[in-house]
Coordinates of N, CA and C in Angstrom, one line a residue:
M1 N 90.9 59.5 135.7 CA 89.7 59.0 135.0 C 89.3 60.0 134.0
T2 N 89.0 59.6 132.8 CA 88.5 60.5 131.7 C 87.0 60.7 131.9
P3 N 86.6 62.0 131.7 CA 85.2 62.3 131.8 C 84.4 61.5 130.7
A4 N 83.1 61.3 131.0 CA 82.2 60.5 130.1 C 82.0 61.1 128.7
G5 N 82.1 62.4 128.6 CA 81.9 63.0 127.3 C 82.6 64.4 127.2
P6 N 82.5 65.1 126.1 CA 83.2 66.4 126.0 C 82.6 67.3 127.0
G7 N 83.4 68.2 127.5 CA 82.9 69.3 128.4 C 83.7 70.6 128.2
W8 N 83.2 71.6 128.8 CA 83.8 72.9 128.7 C 84.7 73.1 129.9
W9 N 86.0 73.4 129.7 CA 86.9 73.6 130.8 C 87.9 74.7 130.5
Q10 N 88.6 75.2 131.4 CA 89.5 76.3 131.2 C 91.0 75.9 131.6
C11 N 91.9 76.5 130.8 CA 93.3 76.3 131.1 C 94.0 77.7 131.1
V12 N 94.7 77.9 132.2 CA 95.4 79.2 132.3 C 96.9 78.8 132.2
A13 N 97.6 79.6 131.3 CA 99.0 79.4 131.0 C 99.8 80.4 131.9
L14 N 100.8 79.9 132.6 CA 101.6 80.7 133.5 C 103.0 80.9 132.9
G15 N 103.5 82.1 133.0 CA 104.9 82.3 132.6 C 105.8 81.8 133.7
P16 N 107.2 81.9 133.4 CA 108.2 81.4 134.4 C 108.1 82.1 135.8
D17 N 107.6 83.4 135.8 CA 107.4 84.1 137.0 C 106.1 83.9 137.7
G18 N 105.2 83.0 137.1 CA 103.9 82.7 137.7 C 102.8 83.6 137.2
R19 N 103.2 84.6 136.4 CA 102.2 85.5 135.8 C 101.3 84.8 134.8
R20 N 100.0 85.1 134.8 CA 99.1 84.6 133.8 C 99.4 85.2 132.4
L21 N 99.6 84.3 131.4 CA 99.8 84.8 130.0 C 98.5 84.7 129.2
W22 N 97.8 83.6 129.3 CA 96.5 83.5 128.6 C 95.6 82.5 129.4
C23 N 94.4 82.6 129.0 CA 93.4 81.6 129.6 C 92.5 81.1 128.4
A24 N 92.5 79.8 128.2 CA 91.7 79.2 127.1 C 90.5 78.6 127.6
V25 N 89.4 78.8 126.9 CA 88.2 78.0 127.1 C 88.2 76.8 126.1
V26 N 88.1 75.6 126.6 CA 88.4 74.4 125.8 C 87.2 73.5 125.8
W27 N 87.0 72.9 124.7 CA 85.9 71.8 124.5 C 86.6 70.5 124.2
S28 N 86.7 69.6 125.2 CA 87.3 68.3 124.9 C 86.9 67.3 126.0
E29 N 87.3 66.1 125.9 CA 87.0 65.1 126.9 C 88.1 64.9 127.9
R30 N 89.2 65.7 127.8 CA 90.3 65.5 128.7 C 90.1 66.0 130.1
R31 N 89.2 66.9 130.3 CA 88.9 67.4 131.6 C 87.4 67.4 131.9
A32 N 87.0 67.4 133.1 CA 85.6 67.5 133.5 C 85.0 68.8 133.2
D33 N 83.7 68.8 132.8 CA 83.0 70.1 132.5 C 83.1 71.0 133.7
G34 N 83.5 72.3 133.4 CA 83.6 73.3 134.5 C 84.9 73.3 135.2
S35 N 85.8 72.4 134.9 CA 87.1 72.4 135.6 C 88.0 73.5 135.1
R36 N 89.0 73.9 135.9 CA 90.0 74.9 135.6 C 91.3 74.5 136.1
I37 N 92.3 74.5 135.2 CA 93.7 74.2 135.6 C 94.6 75.3 135.2
E38 N 95.7 75.4 136.0 CA 96.8 76.3 135.7 C 98.1 75.5 135.5
L39 N 98.8 75.8 134.4 CA 100.0 75.1 134.0 C 101.0 76.0 133.5
P40 N 102.3 75.6 133.6 CA 103.3 76.4 132.9 C 103.0 76.4 131.4
V41 N 103.4 77.5 130.7 CA 102.9 77.8 129.3 C 103.2 76.6 128.4
A42 N 104.3 76.0 128.4 CA 104.6 74.9 127.5 C 103.6 73.7 127.8
D43 N 103.4 73.4 129.1 CA 102.4 72.3 129.4 C 101.0 72.7 129.0
A44 N 100.7 74.0 129.2 CA 99.3 74.4 128.8 C 99.1 74.3 127.3
E45 N 100.1 74.7 126.6 CA 100.0 74.5 125.1 C 99.7 73.1 124.7
R46 N 100.5 72.2 125.3 CA 100.3 70.7 125.0 C 98.9 70.2 125.4
E47 N 98.5 70.7 126.6 CA 97.2 70.2 127.2 C 96.0 70.7 126.3
V48 N 96.0 72.0 125.9 CA 94.9 72.6 125.2 C 95.0 72.1 123.7
G49 N 96.2 72.0 123.1 CA 96.3 71.6 121.7 C 95.4 72.4 120.8
A50 N 94.7 71.7 119.9 CA 93.8 72.4 119.0 C 92.4 72.5 119.5
D51 N 92.2 72.3 120.8 CA 90.8 72.3 121.3 C 90.4 73.6 121.9
A52 N 91.2 74.6 121.8 CA 90.8 75.9 122.4 C 89.7 76.5 121.5
V53 N 88.6 76.9 122.1 CA 87.5 77.6 121.4 C 87.8 79.0 121.4
C54 N 88.3 79.6 122.4 CA 88.7 81.0 122.5 C 89.7 81.2 123.5
T55 N 90.7 82.1 123.3 CA 91.8 82.3 124.3 C 91.8 83.8 124.6
A56 N 91.8 84.1 125.9 CA 91.9 85.5 126.4 C 93.4 85.7 126.7
V57 N 94.0 86.8 126.2 CA 95.4 87.0 126.4 C 95.5 88.2 127.3
Y58 N 96.5 88.1 128.3 CA 96.7 89.1 129.3 C 97.9 90.0 128.9
D59 N 97.8 91.3 129.4 CA 99.0 92.1 129.3 C 99.8 92.0 130.6
D60 N 100.9 92.8 130.7 CA 101.7 92.7 131.9 C 101.0 93.1 133.2
E61 N 99.9 93.8 133.1 CA 99.1 94.2 134.3 C 97.9 93.3 134.5
R62 N 97.9 92.1 133.9 CA 96.9 91.1 134.1 C 95.5 91.6 133.6
R63 N 95.5 92.4 132.6 CA 94.3 92.8 131.9 C 94.1 92.0 130.7
V64 N 92.8 91.6 130.4 CA 92.6 90.9 129.2 C 92.6 91.9 128.0
V65 N 93.5 91.7 127.0 CA 93.6 92.7 126.0 C 93.3 92.1 124.6
Q66 N 93.2 90.8 124.5 CA 92.9 90.1 123.2 C 92.0 88.9 123.5
L67 N 91.1 88.7 122.5 CA 90.3 87.5 122.5 C 90.4 86.8 121.2
H68 N 91.1 85.7 121.1 CA 91.3 85.0 119.9 C 90.3 83.8 119.8
V69 N 89.4 83.9 118.9 CA 88.4 82.8 118.7 C 89.0 81.9 117.7
G70 N 89.1 80.6 118.1 CA 89.6 79.6 117.2 C 88.6 79.0 116.2
T71 N 89.1 78.3 115.2 CA 88.2 77.7 114.3 C 87.3 76.6 114.9
R72 N 87.8 76.1 116.0 CA 86.9 75.1 116.7 C 85.7 75.8 117.2
G73 N 85.8 77.1 117.6 CA 84.6 77.8 118.2 C 83.7 78.4 117.1
A74 N 84.3 78.8 116.0 CA 83.6 79.5 114.9 C 84.3 79.3 113.6
P75 N 84.1 78.1 113.0 CA 84.8 77.8 111.8 C 84.6 78.7 110.6
K76 N 83.4 79.4 110.5 CA 83.1 80.2 109.3 C 83.1 81.7 109.6
A77 N 83.4 82.1 110.8 CA 83.3 83.5 111.2 C 84.4 84.3 110.6
P78 N 84.2 85.6 110.3 CA 85.2 86.4 109.8 C 86.2 86.7 110.9
P79 N 87.4 87.3 110.6 CA 88.3 87.7 111.6 C 87.6 88.9 112.3
M80 N 87.5 88.8 113.6 CA 86.8 89.8 114.4 C 87.6 90.5 115.5
W81 N 87.3 91.7 115.8 CA 87.8 92.3 117.0 C 86.6 92.8 117.8
F82 N 86.9 93.2 119.1 CA 85.8 93.4 120.0 C 85.9 94.7 120.8
V83 N 84.7 95.2 121.1 CA 84.6 96.4 122.0 C 83.7 96.0 123.1
E84 N 84.2 96.2 124.4 CA 83.3 95.9 125.5 C 82.7 97.2 126.0
V85 N 81.4 97.1 126.2 CA 80.6 98.3 126.7 C 79.9 97.9 127.9
P86 N 80.4 98.3 129.1 CA 79.7 97.9 130.3 C 78.5 98.8 130.6
E87 N 77.5 98.2 131.2 CA 76.3 98.9 131.7 C 76.3 98.8 133.2
S88 N 77.3 99.5 133.8 CA 77.5 99.4 135.2 C 76.3 100.0 136.1
A89 N 75.6 100.9 135.5 CA 74.4 101.5 136.2 C 73.1 100.7 136.0
G90 N 73.2 99.7 135.2 CA 72.0 98.9 134.9 C 71.5 98.1 136.1
A91 N 70.3 97.7 136.1 CA 69.7 96.9 137.2 C 69.2 95.6 136.6
P92 N 69.9 94.6 136.6 CA 71.3 94.4 137.1 C 72.4 94.9 136.1
P93 N 73.6 95.1 136.6 CA 74.7 95.5 135.8 C 74.9 94.5 134.7
A94 N 75.3 94.9 133.5 CA 75.5 94.0 132.4 C 76.7 94.4 131.6
M95 N 77.2 93.5 130.7 CA 78.3 93.8 129.8 C 77.9 93.5 128.4
N96 N 78.3 94.3 127.5 CA 78.1 94.1 126.1 C 79.4 93.9 125.4
L97 N 79.5 92.9 124.6 CA 80.7 92.6 123.8 C 80.2 92.7 122.4
V98 N 80.7 93.8 121.7 CA 80.3 94.1 120.3 C 81.5 93.6 119.4
A99 N 81.1 92.9 118.3 CA 82.1 92.4 117.4 C 82.1 93.2 116.1
F100 N 83.3 93.5 115.6 CA 83.5 94.2 114.3 C 84.5 93.4 113.5
S101 N 84.6 93.7 112.2 CA 85.6 93.1 111.4 C 86.1 94.2 110.5
G102 N 87.4 94.2 110.3 CA 88.1 95.2 109.5 C 88.4 96.5 110.2
H103 N 88.3 97.6 109.4 CA 88.7 98.9 109.9 C 90.1 99.1 110.3
G104 N 91.0 98.2 109.8 CA 92.4 98.3 110.1 C 92.7 97.9 111.6
V105 N 91.8 97.3 112.3 CA 92.0 96.8 113.6 C 92.4 95.3 113.6
P106 N 93.5 94.9 114.2 CA 93.9 93.5 114.2 C 92.8 92.6 114.8
A107 N 92.6 91.5 114.2 CA 91.6 90.5 114.7 C 92.1 90.1 116.1
G108 N 91.1 89.9 117.0 CA 91.3 89.5 118.4 C 91.5 90.7 119.3
S109 N 91.7 91.9 118.8 CA 91.9 93.1 119.7 C 90.6 93.3 120.5
L110 N 90.8 93.7 121.8 CA 89.8 94.0 122.7 C 89.9 95.4 123.1
R111 N 88.9 96.2 122.8 CA 88.9 97.7 123.2 C 87.8 98.0 124.1
D112 N 87.9 99.0 124.9 CA 86.8 99.4 125.7 C 86.0 100.4 125.0
G113 N 84.8 100.7 125.4 CA 83.8 101.5 124.7 C 84.2 102.9 124.5
V114 N 85.2 103.4 125.2 CA 85.6 104.8 125.0 C 86.9 104.9 124.1
D115 N 87.4 103.7 123.7 CA 88.6 103.7 122.9 C 88.2 104.2 121.5
G116 N 89.0 105.1 120.9 CA 88.7 105.7 119.6 C 88.8 104.7 118.5
T117 N 87.8 104.7 117.7 CA 87.8 103.8 116.5 C 86.8 104.4 115.5
S118 N 87.0 104.1 114.2 CA 86.1 104.7 113.2 C 84.9 103.8 113.0
A119 N 84.8 102.7 113.6 CA 83.7 101.8 113.5 C 82.5 102.3 114.2
T120 N 81.3 102.1 113.7 CA 80.1 102.5 114.3 C 79.2 101.3 114.5
G121 N 78.1 101.5 115.2 CA 77.1 100.5 115.4 C 76.6 99.8 114.1
A122 N 76.5 100.6 113.1 CA 76.1 100.0 111.8 C 77.1 99.1 111.2
D123 N 78.4 99.2 111.7 CA 79.4 98.3 111.2 C 79.6 97.0 111.9
Q124 N 78.8 96.9 113.0 CA 79.0 95.7 113.9 C 78.6 94.4 113.2
V125 N 79.3 93.4 113.5 CA 79.0 92.0 113.0 C 78.0 91.4 113.9
G126 N 78.1 91.7 115.2 CA 77.1 91.1 116.2 C 77.5 91.6 117.6
A127 N 76.7 91.2 118.5 CA 76.9 91.6 119.9 C 76.3 90.6 120.9
L128 N 76.9 90.5 122.1 CA 76.5 89.6 123.1 C 76.3 90.5 124.4
R129 N 75.2 90.2 125.1 CA 75.0 91.0 126.3 C 74.7 90.0 127.4
W130 N 75.3 90.1 128.6 CA 75.1 89.3 129.8 C 75.2 90.0 131.0
Y131 N 74.6 89.4 132.1 CA 74.6 90.1 133.4 C 75.9 89.6 134.1
T132 N 76.7 90.6 134.5 CA 78.1 90.2 135.0 C 78.0 89.5 136.4
A133 N 77.1 89.7 137.2 CA 77.1 89.1 138.5 C 76.7 87.6 138.4
T134 N 75.9 87.2 137.4 CA 75.5 85.8 137.4 C 76.0 85.1 136.1
G135 N 76.4 85.8 135.1 CA 76.8 85.1 133.8 C 75.6 84.8 132.9
E136 N 74.4 85.2 133.3 CA 73.3 84.9 132.5 C 73.3 85.7 131.2
V137 N 73.3 85.0 130.1 CA 73.2 85.7 128.8 C 71.8 86.3 128.5
D138 N 71.8 87.5 128.2 CA 70.5 88.2 128.0 C 70.2 88.3 126.5
Q139 N 71.2 88.6 125.7 CA 70.9 88.7 124.2 C 72.2 88.3 123.4
V140 N 71.9 87.6 122.3 CA 72.9 87.4 121.3 C 72.3 88.0 120.0
Y141 N 73.0 88.9 119.4 CA 72.6 89.5 118.1 C 73.6 89.3 117.0
V142 N 73.2 88.9 115.9 CA 74.1 88.8 114.7 C 73.5 89.6 113.6
Q143 N 74.2 90.5 113.0 CA 73.7 91.3 111.8 C 73.2 90.3 110.8
P144 N 72.1 90.6 110.1 CA 71.5 89.6 109.1 C 72.5 89.2 108.1
A145 N 73.4 90.1 107.6 CA 74.3 89.8 106.6 C 75.4 88.8 107.0
W146 N 75.6 88.7 108.4 CA 76.6 87.8 108.9 C 76.0 86.5 109.5
R147 N 74.7 86.3 109.4 CA 74.1 85.1 110.0 C 74.5 83.8 109.2
R148 N 74.5 82.7 109.9 CA 74.9 81.4 109.3 C 76.4 81.3 109.0
Q149 N 77.2 82.1 109.7 CA 78.6 82.1 109.5 C 79.3 81.9 110.8
T150 N 78.7 81.3 111.7 CA 79.2 80.9 113.1 C 79.6 82.2 113.9
V151 N 79.0 83.3 113.6 CA 79.3 84.5 114.4 C 78.7 84.4 115.8
G152 N 77.5 83.8 115.9 CA 76.9 83.7 117.2 C 77.8 82.8 118.1
G153 N 78.3 81.7 117.6 CA 79.3 80.9 118.3 C 80.5 81.6 118.7
A154 N 81.0 82.5 117.8 CA 82.2 83.3 118.1 C 82.0 84.3 119.2
L155 N 80.8 84.9 119.2 CA 80.5 85.8 120.3 C 80.4 85.1 121.7
I156 N 79.7 84.0 121.7 CA 79.6 83.2 122.9 C 81.0 82.8 123.4
A157 N 81.9 82.3 122.5 CA 83.2 81.9 122.8 C 84.0 83.0 123.3
A158 N 83.9 84.2 122.7 CA 84.7 85.4 123.2 C 84.2 85.8 124.5
G159 N 82.9 85.8 124.7 CA 82.3 86.2 126.0 C 82.8 85.2 127.1
A160 N 82.8 83.9 126.8 CA 83.2 82.9 127.7 C 84.6 83.0 128.1
A161 N 85.5 83.3 127.1 CA 86.9 83.5 127.4 C 87.1 84.8 128.2
L162 N 86.4 85.8 127.9 CA 86.5 87.1 128.7 C 86.1 86.8 130.2
C163 N 85.0 86.1 130.4 CA 84.6 85.8 131.8 C 85.6 84.9 132.5
A164 N 86.1 83.9 131.8 CA 87.1 83.0 132.4 C 88.4 83.8 132.7
G165 N 88.8 84.6 131.8 CA 90.0 85.4 132.0 C 90.0 86.4 133.1
R166 N 88.8 86.8 133.4 CA 88.6 87.8 134.5 C 88.1 87.1 135.8
D167 N 88.0 85.8 135.8 CA 87.4 85.1 136.9 C 86.0 85.5 137.3
W168 N 85.2 85.8 136.2 CA 83.8 86.1 136.4 C 83.0 84.8 136.3
S169 N 81.7 85.0 136.6 CA 80.8 83.8 136.5 C 80.7 83.3 135.1
R170 N 80.6 81.9 135.0 CA 80.5 81.2 133.7 C 79.2 81.6 133.0
L171 N 79.2 81.8 131.7 CA 78.0 82.2 130.9 C 77.0 81.0 130.9
W172 N 75.7 81.4 130.9 CA 74.7 80.4 130.8 C 73.4 81.1 130.3
G173 N 72.5 80.3 129.8 CA 71.2 80.9 129.3 C 70.0 80.3 130.0
D174 N 68.9 81.1 130.0 CA 67.7 80.6 130.8 C 66.8 79.8 129.9
G175 N 67.1 79.6 128.6 CA 66.3 78.8 127.8 C 65.3 79.6 126.9
Q176 N 65.2 80.9 127.1 CA 64.3 81.7 126.3 C 65.0 82.0 125.0
R177 N 64.4 81.7 123.9 CA 65.1 81.9 122.6 C 64.1 82.3 121.5
T178 N 64.5 83.1 120.6 CA 63.7 83.4 119.4 C 63.8 82.1 118.5
R179 N 63.0 82.2 117.4 CA 63.1 81.1 116.4 C 64.5 80.9 115.9
I180 N 65.2 82.0 115.6 CA 66.5 81.9 115.1 C 67.5 81.4 116.2
G181 N 67.3 81.9 117.4 CA 68.1 81.4 118.5 C 67.9 79.9 118.8
E182 N 66.7 79.4 118.6 CA 66.5 78.0 118.8 C 67.2 77.2 117.7
H183 N 67.2 77.7 116.5 CA 67.9 77.0 115.4 C 69.4 77.0 115.7
W184 N 69.9 78.1 116.1 CA 71.3 78.2 116.5 C 71.7 77.2 117.6
R185 N 70.9 77.2 118.6 CA 71.1 76.3 119.8 C 71.2 74.8 119.3
N186 N 70.3 74.5 118.4 CA 70.2 73.1 118.0 C 71.5 72.7 117.1
A187 N 72.1 73.7 116.5 CA 73.3 73.4 115.7 C 74.6 73.7 116.4
S188 N 74.6 74.1 117.7 CA 75.8 74.5 118.4 C 76.1 73.6 119.5
A189 N 77.4 73.4 119.8 CA 77.8 72.6 120.9 C 77.6 73.4 122.2
W190 N 77.4 74.7 122.1 CA 77.2 75.5 123.4 C 75.9 75.1 124.0

């Protein structure tokens, strides 16, 4: 039975040895909202098709090392790479995903906060912050020069794929938004 309307679901692609290769967050009518499937890589590619919003790619040790935001998730966003900055000592603990563009770093790369890079906070395109235990999004920030270029959607897509790829809680919002956030929500499928 086909779901009544489009929904957010996840597809994990498995290699011949059963190892996870990638995990895509998908927006389509083919699966029920919130569902998760695991398929051999060729079947996963067919199932996801062009509907991947963002894909988390694993390395051989099952760590998420890349986040590829598709044009379905952010059609006007620049090629971005990401730095994750955990707030483990926070109450509650949170995760920050900071997006950059350029600096000779390949688009989709995921680095941790201590990874050496020449980029600084002033160079960021935007950032997403959420509570890791619950998935509640606390903040979405886009640099003024990058607004109205689907960067907010790219950040949410990347955060959603990171959470899905790590089997963390699904992202959600509590409804509190700024005027700009309300405008973004009204224009976004998220």
